[in-house]
Short mmCIF file of C-alpha atoms in Angstrom, two decimals:
data_model
loop_
_atom_site.label_atom_id
_atom_site.label_comp_id
_atom_site.label_asym_id
_atom_site.label_seq_id
_atom_site.Cartn_x
_atom_site.Cartn_y
_atom_site.Cartn_z
CA MET Z 733 -15.02 6.31 25.40
CA ALA Z 734 -15.51 6.57 21.65
CA ARG Z 735 -12.35 6.79 19.62
CA ASN Z 736 -11.77 8.23 16.20
CA SER Z 737 -9.89 5.99 13.83
CA LEU Z 738 -8.94 5.52 10.21
CA ARG Z 739 -8.32 1.79 10.52
CA GLY Z 740 -10.21 -0.41 8.08
CA TRP Z 741 -11.89 2.30 6.03
CA THR Z 742 -14.24 1.40 3.23
CA THR Z 743 -14.25 3.81 0.33
CA ALA Z 744 -17.21 5.09 -1.59
CA LEU Z 745 -16.54 7.83 -4.12
CA SER Z 746 -19.24 10.27 -5.08
CA PRO Z 747 -19.30 13.74 -6.69
CA ARG Z 748 -19.35 16.02 -3.67
CA GLY Z 749 -16.98 18.79 -4.66
CA SER Z 750 -13.42 18.32 -3.55
CA GLY Z 751 -13.98 17.20 0.01
CA TYR Z 752 -13.99 14.00 1.99
CA SER Z 753 -16.28 12.58 4.64
CA ILE Z 754 -15.83 9.82 7.19
CA SER Z 755 -17.28 7.64 9.87
CA PRO Z 756 -14.20 6.02 11.49
CA HIS Z 757 -13.44 2.35 12.13
CA LEU Z 758 -11.10 0.70 14.61
CA THR Z 759 -9.81 -2.82 14.72
CA ARG Z 760 -7.34 -4.71 16.87
CA ASN Z 761 -4.96 -5.61 14.07
CA SER Z 762 -1.23 -5.69 14.59
CA ARG Z 763 1.04 -5.61 11.59
CA CYS Z 764 4.72 -5.05 11.12
CA ALA Z 765 6.65 -3.01 8.58
CA ALA Z 766 10.08 -4.53 9.07
CA GLY Z 767 12.91 -2.09 8.65
CA PHE Z 768 15.89 -2.49 6.37
CA ALA Z 769 19.10 -0.55 6.56
CA THR Z 770 22.50 -0.10 4.99
CA GLY Z 771 23.98 -3.56 5.34
CA PRO Z 772 22.06 -6.52 6.78
CA ARG Z 773 18.34 -6.06 7.09
CA CYS Z 774 17.62 -4.02 10.18
CA ALA Z 775 15.86 -5.83 13.00
CA LEU Z 776 13.98 -2.69 13.99
CA ALA Z 777 10.31 -2.92 13.13
CA VAL Z 778 7.59 -0.32 13.01
CA THR Z 779 4.52 -2.11 14.31
CA GLU Z 780 0.98 -1.11 13.57
CA PRO Z 781 -0.85 -0.47 16.82
CA ARG Z 782 -3.61 -2.43 18.42
CA THR Z 783 -6.65 -0.28 18.89
CA ARG Z 784 -9.63 -0.81 21.07
CA ARG Z 785 -12.94 -0.36 19.34
CA THR Z 786 -14.66 -1.01 16.07
CA ARG Z 787 -16.49 1.71 14.18
CA GLU Z 788 -17.48 1.91 10.54
CA VAL Z 789 -15.74 4.21 8.10
CA GLN Z 790 -17.30 5.58 4.96
CA TRP Z 791 -15.13 7.54 2.58
CA THR Z 792 -16.41 9.85 -0.09
CA ARG Z 793 -14.29 11.89 -2.41
CA GLY Z 794 -15.47 14.31 -5.04
CA PHE Z 795 -14.03 14.62 -8.51
CA LYS Z 796 -14.15 17.47 -10.96
CA THR Z 797 -16.11 16.82 -14.11
CA ASP Z 798 -13.94 19.00 -16.36
CA VAL Z 799 -11.57 16.14 -17.13
CA LYS Z 800 -9.07 16.84 -19.88
CA VAL Z 801 -8.96 14.10 -22.49
CA GLY Z 802 -5.65 13.22 -24.14
CA GLY Z 803 -5.17 14.01 -27.79
CA SER Z 804 -4.87 10.36 -28.79
CA GLY Z 805 -8.64 9.89 -28.58
CA LEU Z 806 -8.14 6.43 -27.09
CA GLU Z 807 -10.35 5.18 -24.32
CA PRO Z 808 -8.65 4.48 -21.00
CA PRO Z 809 -7.38 0.91 -20.84
CA SER Z 810 -8.34 -1.36 -17.97
CA PHE Z 811 -4.96 -0.88 -16.31
CA ALA Z 812 -3.53 2.12 -14.48
CA PHE Z 813 -0.48 3.27 -12.54
CA ALA Z 814 0.25 4.42 -9.01
CA PHE Z 815 3.53 6.29 -8.57
CA ASP Z 816 5.46 7.05 -5.45
CA ILE Z 817 7.14 10.45 -5.75
CA ASP Z 818 10.46 10.67 -3.90
CA GLY Z 819 12.92 8.27 -5.49
CA VAL Z 820 10.59 7.46 -8.38
CA LEU Z 821 9.60 10.74 -10.05
CA LEU Z 822 11.82 13.17 -8.14
CA HIS Z 823 15.21 13.06 -6.49
CA VAL Z 824 15.19 15.87 -3.92
CA ALA Z 825 13.67 18.67 -6.06
CA LYS Z 826 14.73 17.54 -9.52
CA PRO Z 827 12.86 15.20 -11.88
CA ILE Z 828 14.42 11.80 -12.32
CA PRO Z 829 15.30 11.45 -16.03
CA GLY Z 830 12.29 10.25 -17.99
CA ALA Z 831 9.70 11.02 -15.30
CA THR Z 832 8.19 14.02 -17.08
CA ASP Z 833 7.97 12.18 -20.40
CA VAL Z 834 6.28 9.22 -18.73
CA LEU Z 835 3.53 11.34 -17.17
CA LYS Z 836 2.95 13.26 -20.41
CA PHE Z 837 2.75 9.97 -22.29
CA LEU Z 838 0.14 8.59 -19.90
CA ASN Z 839 -1.91 11.78 -20.14
CA GLU Z 840 -1.74 11.67 -23.94
CA TYR Z 841 -3.12 8.16 -24.03
CA ASN Z 842 -5.69 8.61 -21.25
CA ILE Z 843 -4.00 6.00 -19.08
CA PRO Z 844 -5.09 6.78 -15.51
CA PHE Z 845 -2.49 7.28 -12.82
CA ILE Z 846 -2.30 8.49 -9.26
CA LEU Z 847 0.54 9.99 -7.26
CA LEU Z 848 0.50 8.08 -3.99
CA THR Z 849 3.07 9.30 -1.50
CA ASN Z 850 3.90 8.93 2.16
CA GLY Z 851 5.29 12.44 2.03
CA GLY Z 852 3.54 15.40 3.56
CA GLY Z 853 4.08 18.70 5.32
CA LYS Z 854 2.31 20.85 2.73
CA HIS Z 855 -1.34 21.29 1.88
CA GLU Z 856 -2.48 19.22 -1.10
CA THR Z 857 -3.04 22.25 -3.34
CA GLU Z 858 0.42 23.63 -2.57
CA ARG Z 859 2.07 20.26 -3.05
CA VAL Z 860 0.36 19.60 -6.39
CA ARG Z 861 1.26 23.08 -7.63
CA ASP Z 862 4.87 22.51 -6.59
CA LEU Z 863 4.98 19.08 -8.25
CA SER Z 864 3.45 20.45 -11.45
CA ASP Z 865 6.20 23.07 -11.63
CA LYS Z 866 9.01 20.62 -10.89
CA LEU Z 867 7.80 17.90 -13.24
CA GLY Z 868 6.54 20.17 -16.00
CA VAL Z 869 3.22 18.33 -16.10
CA GLN Z 870 -0.19 19.70 -15.16
CA LEU Z 871 -1.36 17.69 -12.15
CA SER Z 872 -4.52 17.80 -10.04
CA THR Z 873 -5.50 17.12 -6.45
CA ASP Z 874 -8.08 14.72 -7.90
CA ASN Z 875 -5.43 12.06 -8.47
CA PHE Z 876 -3.05 12.95 -5.66
CA VAL Z 877 -2.99 11.46 -2.17
CA GLN Z 878 -0.34 12.24 0.41
CA SER Z 879 0.18 10.82 3.85
CA HIS Z 880 -2.03 13.12 5.90
CA THR Z 881 -4.82 13.67 3.35
CA PRO Z 882 -7.12 11.17 5.15
CA PHE Z 883 -6.99 13.14 8.40
CA GLN Z 884 -9.64 15.43 6.90
CA GLU Z 885 -12.09 12.60 7.41
CA LEU Z 886 -12.00 13.13 11.16
CA LEU Z 887 -13.84 16.41 10.71
CA GLU Z 888 -17.08 14.53 10.06
CA GLY Z 889 -19.31 12.15 11.95
CA PRO Z 890 -20.66 12.04 15.51
CA ASP Z 891 -17.15 12.10 17.01
CA SER Z 892 -15.91 14.95 14.83
CA LEU Z 893 -12.71 16.64 15.92
CA ARG Z 894 -13.61 19.86 14.11
CA ASP Z 895 -14.21 21.83 17.33
CA LYS Z 896 -11.91 19.80 19.58
CA THR Z 897 -8.37 20.78 20.55
CA VAL Z 898 -5.78 18.84 18.55
CA LEU Z 899 -1.99 18.83 18.80
CA VAL Z 900 -0.08 18.68 15.51
CA THR Z 901 3.61 18.22 14.87
CA GLY Z 902 5.94 17.68 11.95
CA SER Z 903 8.79 19.37 10.13
CA ASP Z 904 7.39 22.88 10.65
CA TYR Z 905 4.97 23.53 13.49
CA GLU Z 906 3.34 26.59 11.93
CA LYS Z 907 2.93 24.93 8.56
CA CYS Z 908 1.36 21.90 10.24
CA ARG Z 909 -1.06 24.22 12.02
CA ALA Z 910 -1.90 26.01 8.77
CA ILE Z 911 -2.59 22.71 6.98
CA PHE Z 912 -4.99 21.56 9.67
CA LYS Z 913 -6.68 24.95 9.81
CA GLU Z 914 -7.23 24.79 6.06
CA TYR Z 915 -8.61 21.27 6.42
CA GLY Z 916 -11.20 22.66 8.84
CA PHE Z 917 -9.87 21.91 12.33
CA ARG Z 918 -10.64 24.98 14.44
CA ASN Z 919 -8.52 24.52 17.55
CA VAL Z 920 -4.99 23.52 16.57
CA ILE Z 921 -1.98 23.75 18.88
CA THR Z 922 1.67 22.72 18.54
CA PRO Z 923 4.44 21.65 20.93
CA ALA Z 924 5.88 25.16 20.47
CA ASP Z 925 2.73 26.69 21.95
CA ILE Z 926 3.06 24.45 24.98
CA TYR Z 927 6.77 25.22 25.36
CA ALA Z 928 6.10 28.96 25.15
CA ALA Z 929 3.36 28.71 27.77
CA ASP Z 930 5.64 26.87 30.21
CA PRO Z 931 9.31 26.41 29.22
CA THR Z 932 9.90 24.21 32.28
CA ILE Z 933 8.04 21.41 30.50
CA PHE Z 934 11.19 20.97 28.38
CA PRO Z 935 14.23 22.07 30.42
CA PHE Z 936 16.69 22.18 27.52
CA GLN Z 937 17.87 24.70 24.98
CA PRO Z 938 15.61 24.67 21.88
CA ALA Z 939 17.13 22.74 18.99
CA ALA Z 940 16.30 25.47 16.47
CA SER Z 941 14.50 28.78 16.31
CA SER Z 942 12.04 28.32 13.43
CA PRO Z 943 10.09 25.36 14.87
CA TYR Z 944 9.48 27.36 18.06
CA GLN Z 945 7.23 30.05 16.62
CA SER Z 946 4.16 29.89 18.80
CA GLN Z 947 0.65 31.12 19.46
CA PRO Z 948 -1.19 31.49 22.77
CA LEU Z 949 -2.93 28.38 24.09
CA PRO Z 950 -6.75 28.49 24.26
CA LYS Z 951 -6.60 27.61 27.98
CA PRO Z 952 -3.84 27.52 30.62
CA LEU Z 953 -1.89 24.37 31.42
CA TYR Z 954 -2.82 22.38 34.50
CA ASN Z 955 -0.23 23.07 37.22
CA LYS Z 956 -1.57 21.57 40.45
CA PRO Z 957 0.41 18.87 42.30
CA SER Z 958 -2.58 16.50 42.47
CA LEU Z 959 -5.64 15.76 40.38
CA ASP Z 960 -8.47 18.22 41.06
CA ARG Z 961 -11.26 16.97 38.82
CA ASP Z 962 -13.62 19.85 39.59
CA SER Z 963 -11.20 22.42 38.21
CA LEU Z 964 -10.24 20.51 35.05
CA PRO Z 965 -12.65 22.31 32.65
CA SER Z 966 -10.65 25.50 33.22
CA TYR Z 967 -7.47 23.96 31.79
CA LEU Z 968 -6.16 22.82 28.41
CA LYS Z 969 -7.48 19.46 27.22
CA VAL Z 970 -6.00 17.82 24.12
CA ASP Z 971 -8.35 15.46 22.28
CA ALA Z 972 -6.04 14.05 19.57
CA ILE Z 973 -2.38 14.09 18.53
CA PHE Z 974 -1.30 14.10 14.87
CA VAL Z 975 2.16 13.58 13.37
CA LEU Z 976 1.88 15.04 9.87
CA ASN Z 977 5.39 14.42 8.59
CA ASP Z 978 8.94 13.93 9.86
CA PRO Z 979 9.37 15.87 13.14
CA ARG Z 980 12.44 18.08 13.47
CA ASP Z 981 12.73 18.21 17.27
CA TRP Z 982 12.22 14.67 18.48
CA ALA Z 983 13.10 15.56 22.08
CA LEU Z 984 10.42 18.21 22.57
CA ASP Z 985 7.79 16.28 20.62
CA ILE Z 986 8.39 13.02 22.49
CA GLN Z 987 8.29 14.83 25.84
CA VAL Z 988 4.96 16.53 25.10
CA ILE Z 989 3.36 13.46 23.52
CA THR Z 990 4.48 11.25 26.41
CA ASP Z 991 3.06 13.73 28.94
CA LEU Z 992 -0.28 13.63 27.15
CA LEU Z 993 -0.35 9.83 26.98
CA LEU Z 994 0.33 9.68 30.72
CA SER Z 995 -2.31 12.30 31.51
CA HIS Z 996 -5.85 11.99 32.76
CA ALA Z 997 -8.17 12.46 29.76
CA GLY Z 998 -5.72 14.65 27.84
CA TYR Z 999 -5.30 17.36 30.47
CA LEU Z 1000 -1.62 18.18 30.08
CA GLY Z 1001 0.05 18.41 33.48
CA THR Z 1002 -2.06 15.68 35.09
CA TYR Z 1003 -1.11 12.06 35.69
CA SER Z 1004 -3.71 9.33 35.26
CA PRO Z 1005 -4.47 7.33 38.42
CA LEU Z 1006 -5.03 4.29 36.19
CA ASN Z 1007 -1.46 4.15 34.90
CA GLY Z 1008 0.08 0.79 35.76
CA THR Z 1009 -2.89 -0.41 37.80
CA GLY Z 1010 -4.72 -2.72 35.41
CA GLU Z 1011 -4.24 -6.31 34.32
CA GLY Z 1012 -2.92 -7.59 31.01
CA GLY Z 1013 -0.61 -6.03 28.47
CA GLN Z 1014 -1.87 -2.47 28.81
CA ALA Z 1015 -2.08 -2.54 32.64
CA GLY Z 1016 -4.06 0.67 32.74
CA TRP Z 1017 -1.81 2.59 30.35
CA GLN Z 1018 -3.73 4.70 27.80
CA GLN Z 1019 -6.99 3.55 29.40
CA ASP Z 1020 -8.11 6.88 30.91
CA GLY Z 1021 -9.38 8.93 27.99
CA GLN Z 1022 -5.96 10.00 26.76
CA PRO Z 1023 -5.88 11.57 23.27
CA GLN Z 1024 -5.71 9.22 20.30
CA LEU Z 1025 -2.30 9.29 18.61
CA TYR Z 1026 -2.16 9.34 14.79
CA PHE Z 1027 0.85 8.86 12.50
CA SER Z 1028 0.58 9.65 8.81
CA ASN Z 1029 3.16 7.10 7.67
CA ALA Z 1030 5.46 4.38 8.96
CA ASP Z 1031 8.42 4.78 6.58
CA LEU Z 1032 11.57 3.97 8.53
CA LEU Z 1033 13.84 5.22 5.74
CA TRP Z 1034 13.46 7.45 2.70
CA SER Z 1035 15.53 8.74 -0.21
CA ALA Z 1036 16.81 12.30 0.22
CA GLY Z 1037 19.76 14.33 -1.04
CA TYR Z 1038 22.37 12.29 0.82
CA HIS Z 1039 23.72 9.23 -0.96
CA LEU Z 1040 22.40 6.91 1.78
CA PRO Z 1041 18.76 6.64 2.96
CA ARG Z 1042 17.68 8.92 5.82
CA LEU Z 1043 15.49 8.20 8.84
CA GLY Z 1044 11.82 9.03 8.34
CA GLN Z 1045 8.66 9.34 10.38
CA GLY Z 1046 8.68 5.61 11.04
CA ALA Z 1047 11.93 6.05 12.95
CA PHE Z 1048 10.33 8.70 15.15
CA GLN Z 1049 7.38 6.38 15.71
CA ALA Z 1050 9.70 3.51 16.63
CA ALA Z 1051 11.64 5.72 19.04
CA LEU Z 1052 8.46 6.85 20.78
CA ALA Z 1053 7.14 3.28 20.94
CA GLY Z 1054 10.41 2.03 22.43
CA LEU Z 1055 10.47 4.78 25.02
CA TRP Z 1056 6.83 4.13 25.90
CA ARG Z 1057 7.51 0.45 26.48
CA ARG Z 1058 10.42 1.37 28.75
CA ILE Z 1059 8.35 3.92 30.71
CA THR Z 1060 5.54 1.42 31.22
CA THR Z 1061 7.82 -1.43 32.27
CA GLY Z 1062 7.08 -2.84 35.72
CA GLY Z 1063 9.42 -2.73 38.67
CA ASP Z 1064 11.00 -6.00 37.58
CA GLY Z 1065 12.11 -4.41 34.33
CA GLU Z 1066 10.07 -6.87 32.28
CA GLY Z 1067 7.18 -6.33 29.91
CA GLY Z 1068 5.94 -2.87 29.16
CA ALA Z 1069 2.83 -1.69 27.34
CA GLU Z 1070 2.44 -1.42 23.61
CA LEU Z 1071 2.01 2.12 22.37
CA GLN Z 1072 -1.55 2.41 21.08
CA ARG Z 1073 -1.67 4.55 17.97
CA GLU Z 1074 -3.12 4.73 14.47
CA SER Z 1075 -0.81 4.57 11.44
CA ILE Z 1076 -2.02 5.25 7.91
CA GLY Z 1077 -0.33 5.55 4.52
CA LYS Z 1078 1.59 2.85 2.70
CA PRO Z 1079 1.86 -0.15 3.27
CA PHE Z 1080 -1.56 -0.31 4.94
CA ALA Z 1081 -4.38 -1.76 2.85
CA GLU Z 1082 -6.73 1.16 3.44
CA THR Z 1083 -4.44 3.46 1.49
CA TYR Z 1084 -4.39 1.11 -1.48
CA ARG Z 1085 -8.15 0.69 -1.36
CA PHE Z 1086 -8.60 4.44 -1.47
CA ALA Z 1087 -6.10 4.82 -4.32
CA GLU Z 1088 -7.94 2.15 -6.30
CA ARG Z 1089 -11.20 4.04 -5.93
CA VAL Z 1090 -9.56 7.27 -7.02
CA LEU Z 1091 -8.16 5.60 -10.12
CA GLY Z 1092 -11.48 3.98 -10.95
CA ALA Z 1093 -13.35 7.24 -10.59
CA HIS Z 1094 -10.79 9.09 -12.69
CA ARG Z 1095 -11.09 6.52 -15.44
CA ARG Z 1096 -14.88 6.73 -15.44
CA GLU Z 1097 -14.73 10.53 -15.65
CA VAL Z 1098 -12.46 10.33 -18.69
CA LEU Z 1099 -14.86 7.89 -20.34
CA LYS Z 1100 -17.74 10.20 -19.53
CA ALA Z 1101 -15.89 13.17 -21.03
CA MET Z 1102 -15.35 11.10 -24.19
CA GLY Z 1103 -19.06 10.46 -24.46
CA GLY Z 1104 -18.79 6.84 -23.40
CA GLY Z 1105 -17.97 5.76 -26.94
CA ILE Z 1106 -15.65 2.92 -27.84
CA HIS Z 1107 -12.53 4.20 -29.53
CA HIS Z 1108 -9.95 2.62 -31.73
CA SER Z 1109 -7.58 0.39 -29.77
CA HIS Z 1110 -3.82 0.25 -30.26
CA GLY Z 1111 -3.26 -2.89 -28.33
CA LYS Z 1112 -4.56 -5.71 -26.27
CA GLU Z 1113 -5.61 -6.03 -22.70
CA ARG Z 1114 -2.85 -8.50 -21.94
CA GLY Z 1115 0.08 -10.11 -23.64
CA ASP Z 1116 -1.92 -13.34 -23.79
CA GLY Z 1117 -4.02 -12.20 -26.72
CA GLY Z 1118 -7.10 -11.11 -24.78
CA PRO Z 1119 -9.04 -8.13 -26.18
CA MET Z 1120 -8.68 -4.64 -24.74
CA ALA Z 1121 -11.43 -3.80 -22.25
CA PRO Z 1122 -14.38 -1.94 -23.80
CA ALA Z 1123 -15.56 1.42 -22.47
CA GLY Z 1124 -17.09 1.13 -19.03
CA LYS Z 1125 -15.11 -1.98 -18.12
CA GLU Z 1126 -13.85 -1.88 -14.55
CA LEU Z 1127 -10.23 -1.38 -13.66
CA ARG Z 1128 -8.42 -4.73 -13.75
CA ARG Z 1129 -4.80 -3.96 -12.89
CA VAL Z 1130 -2.83 -1.25 -11.14
CA TYR Z 1131 0.95 -1.07 -11.40
CA MET Z 1132 2.46 0.31 -8.19
CA ILE Z 1133 5.81 1.89 -9.07
CA GLY Z 1134 7.89 2.49 -5.96
CA ASP Z 1135 11.38 2.61 -4.51
CA ASN Z 1136 10.71 1.21 -1.03
CA PRO Z 1137 10.11 -2.52 -0.50
CA GLU Z 1138 8.66 -1.89 2.97
CA SER Z 1139 5.92 0.49 1.89
CA ASP Z 1140 5.33 0.55 -1.88
CA ILE Z 1141 6.04 -3.10 -2.60
CA ALA Z 1142 4.78 -4.75 0.59
CA GLY Z 1143 1.60 -2.70 0.42
CA ALA Z 1144 0.82 -3.61 -3.18
CA ASN Z 1145 1.69 -7.27 -2.64
CA GLY Z 1146 -0.46 -7.56 0.44
CA TYR Z 1147 -3.51 -5.69 -0.80
CA ALA Z 1148 -6.55 -7.81 -1.62
CA SER Z 1149 -8.85 -5.65 -3.70
CA PRO Z 1150 -12.56 -5.98 -2.87
CA GLU Z 1151 -13.20 -5.26 -6.56
CA GLY Z 1152 -10.88 -8.01 -7.74
CA THR Z 1153 -8.35 -5.54 -9.13
CA GLU Z 1154 -4.83 -6.95 -9.36
CA TRP Z 1155 -2.05 -4.80 -7.92
CA VAL Z 1156 1.35 -5.41 -9.49
CA SER Z 1157 4.44 -4.16 -7.66
CA VAL Z 1158 7.44 -2.76 -9.56
CA LEU Z 1159 10.60 -1.66 -7.75
CA VAL Z 1160 12.94 0.98 -9.19
CA ARG Z 1161 16.63 1.46 -8.42
CA THR Z 1162 16.54 5.27 -8.31
CA GLY Z 1163 15.47 5.64 -4.67
CA VAL Z 1164 15.89 4.23 -1.20
CA TRP Z 1165 16.53 0.63 -2.27
CA SER Z 1166 19.61 -0.82 -3.92
CA GLU Z 1167 21.04 -4.32 -4.16
CA GLY Z 1168 24.13 -3.32 -2.20
CA ARG Z 1169 22.12 -2.13 0.80
CA SER Z 1170 19.19 -4.52 0.82
CA GLY Z 1171 20.72 -7.16 3.07
CA GLY Z 1172 20.26 -9.85 0.47
CA LYS Z 1173 17.51 -11.05 -1.82
CA LEU Z 1174 14.07 -9.50 -1.45
CA GLU Z 1175 11.66 -12.19 -0.35
CA GLY Z 1176 8.08 -12.66 0.74
CA ARG Z 1177 5.97 -9.53 0.86
CA PHE Z 1178 8.99 -7.39 -0.02
CA GLN Z 1179 9.57 -9.17 -3.37
CA PRO Z 1180 8.31 -7.14 -6.36
CA LYS Z 1181 7.04 -8.57 -9.62
CA ALA Z 1182 9.86 -6.74 -11.38
CA VAL Z 1183 12.98 -4.76 -10.50
CA VAL Z 1184 13.91 -2.13 -13.09
CA ASP Z 1185 16.29 0.80 -13.43
CA ASP Z 1186 13.85 3.71 -13.36
CA VAL Z 1187 10.26 4.87 -13.88
CA THR Z 1188 10.58 4.78 -17.68
CA ALA Z 1189 11.67 1.16 -17.58
CA ALA Z 1190 8.86 0.40 -15.15
CA VAL Z 1191 6.16 1.79 -17.43
CA LYS Z 1192 7.72 0.10 -20.47
CA TRP Z 1193 7.66 -3.21 -18.61
CA ALA Z 1194 4.01 -2.75 -17.72
CA LEU Z 1195 2.99 -1.76 -21.25
CA LYS Z 1196 4.78 -4.78 -22.67
CA ARG Z 1197 3.06 -7.00 -20.12
CA GLU Z 1198 -0.28 -5.55 -21.20
CA GLY Z 1199 0.49 -5.92 -24.89
CA TRP Z 1200 -0.24 -2.21 -25.26
CA ALA Z 1201 1.37 -0.01 -27.94
CA GLY Z 1202 1.15 3.66 -28.82
CA ARG Z 1203 3.10 6.74 -29.82
CA GLY Z 1204 3.22 10.16 -28.21
CA LYS Z 1205 2.57 13.55 -29.78
CA GLY Z 1206 6.10 13.83 -31.09
CA GLY Z 1207 6.09 10.33 -32.46
CA GLU Z 1208 8.18 9.00 -29.61
CA ASP Z 1209 7.45 5.44 -28.62
CA LEU Z 1210 7.76 4.91 -24.89
CA ARG Z 1211 8.01 1.18 -25.54
#
C-alpha cells in the first residue's frame, strides 16, 4: 500500500503564491536524537523511524515579491541566519534582551534570516502575528517555518490526504483541527471526538475539560466482536495520524493511537489478523494498512517558564514507542517491534534543506527589489580578507543560532548542503542548555562552533567571523 511521507524531501522553490506542494518520499533510515537531562546525559533516545517505501518529494514554496529593502541600501551578504525561537529570541512570552535589536539590525542591513522552530500549535499566520507583536519587529510567513508547516505538503500528489480522514492531536484538540482545516484537510477528527462517540474506549476520568470539546464523527465506530470485512465501509476509517505539538492528555492520545496501530487498515475497533504473525523485526505489526503516524518534532526537552527544562513532544514520542515495543513483545518477553513513524523538524536534514532554500529565495528577492545592482560594501566576505560576494552570488554560510544541542546544533552540524552552503552552529546559554545540566562537555554532533551568552553575542560572533561591519539607524554598532 502506498504511504505518504516527508522523509528525504528535495526542495524546489518557485513563485506560486504562499502555498506548498509535495510528492512524498520514504526511506529506511534510522537516526537517533539522544536525550540529555538535568545531571548526567540521559540515556533515553528518540529514534527516527524506519519506513517502508521510497517515493520522491518535490517541495515548492511561493514568496511575495513586495520585499521591503532595508534603509542601508546594502546588498545582502552571502551569509544569513537561522534562529530558533524559544530560548533564543523569547523566554516564555517575553523577548530575551537584545533579540528585538538584533532582528531590526539584520533587517536594516538586508541580512537574510529565518525563524526555524520546532514549536507549533498555531497556524503560521497567527504565530507570525503573535511573534511580531512580542518582538516588536515586522515578520512574515515567508521566512518562518514551524514544526508542522510541512504537513501541508500531504494535500498534494496522487496519495493526497485532502479528502481522507485524519486524526490530529496536540496541546488543544480544537485548535489542531482548525489548523488542519485551514491547511486544506477536509475530514479532521480528534481523540476527543472518538471519546465522545464511545467513552468506554478510555475508561478513566478526563484529565481536563478544554481538550475534550468534540464534534460528531463522520461515521460510527466499529463495534463488532470479530472482523466483518463486508461491513467495514460503513464505519470510521482513519488514514493518517498527526501529532502537531506537545499533547496534553498522553493517556487518551496513546490509547487511541495504539488502537489505530493495532487495527485492520485504520478501522478503529478492529484488530489486525496480521499482528504478531510475520517474520523479522516487525512480525506483522503495522503491516496491514494501518494509518501512517507523523510527529512534527522530536525535542525531548524544551525551555519554558520553569527554571529547569520541560518534557516536549519527543518525550511523548518516546513513551509511545516504548509502550509499542512492550505491546509487541513475544510471549518470551524478548524483542518487540519498532514503532514505525515519520518525524520531521530539527535535527532532520530535510528541515535544514528547506530552510536553506527559503533563505536563498529571500535573498534573491531582496536583490531583485534592489534592481540587481551592486551596492557599496561595508565589509568583507570573511575575516580572511576575501571580497564580499557580489549581487547574485549564492548563499555561502548560514549561522544556526539555537539553545538545544540535540536539535539546533546536531541538525546544523550534520547537514550536508547540496548547494555547498556551510551551516555553522552557535549555542546560546539563554535556553534549555547550560553547563551545569549538560552532563559534561558537548562532543561530536552536539558540539557547536561557538558557545555564547545570548543571541546578540551570537550575531556579533558571526559578524566578526565574516569581517562584516555596519551601523544601525540610530548609529548603534551591533559589533
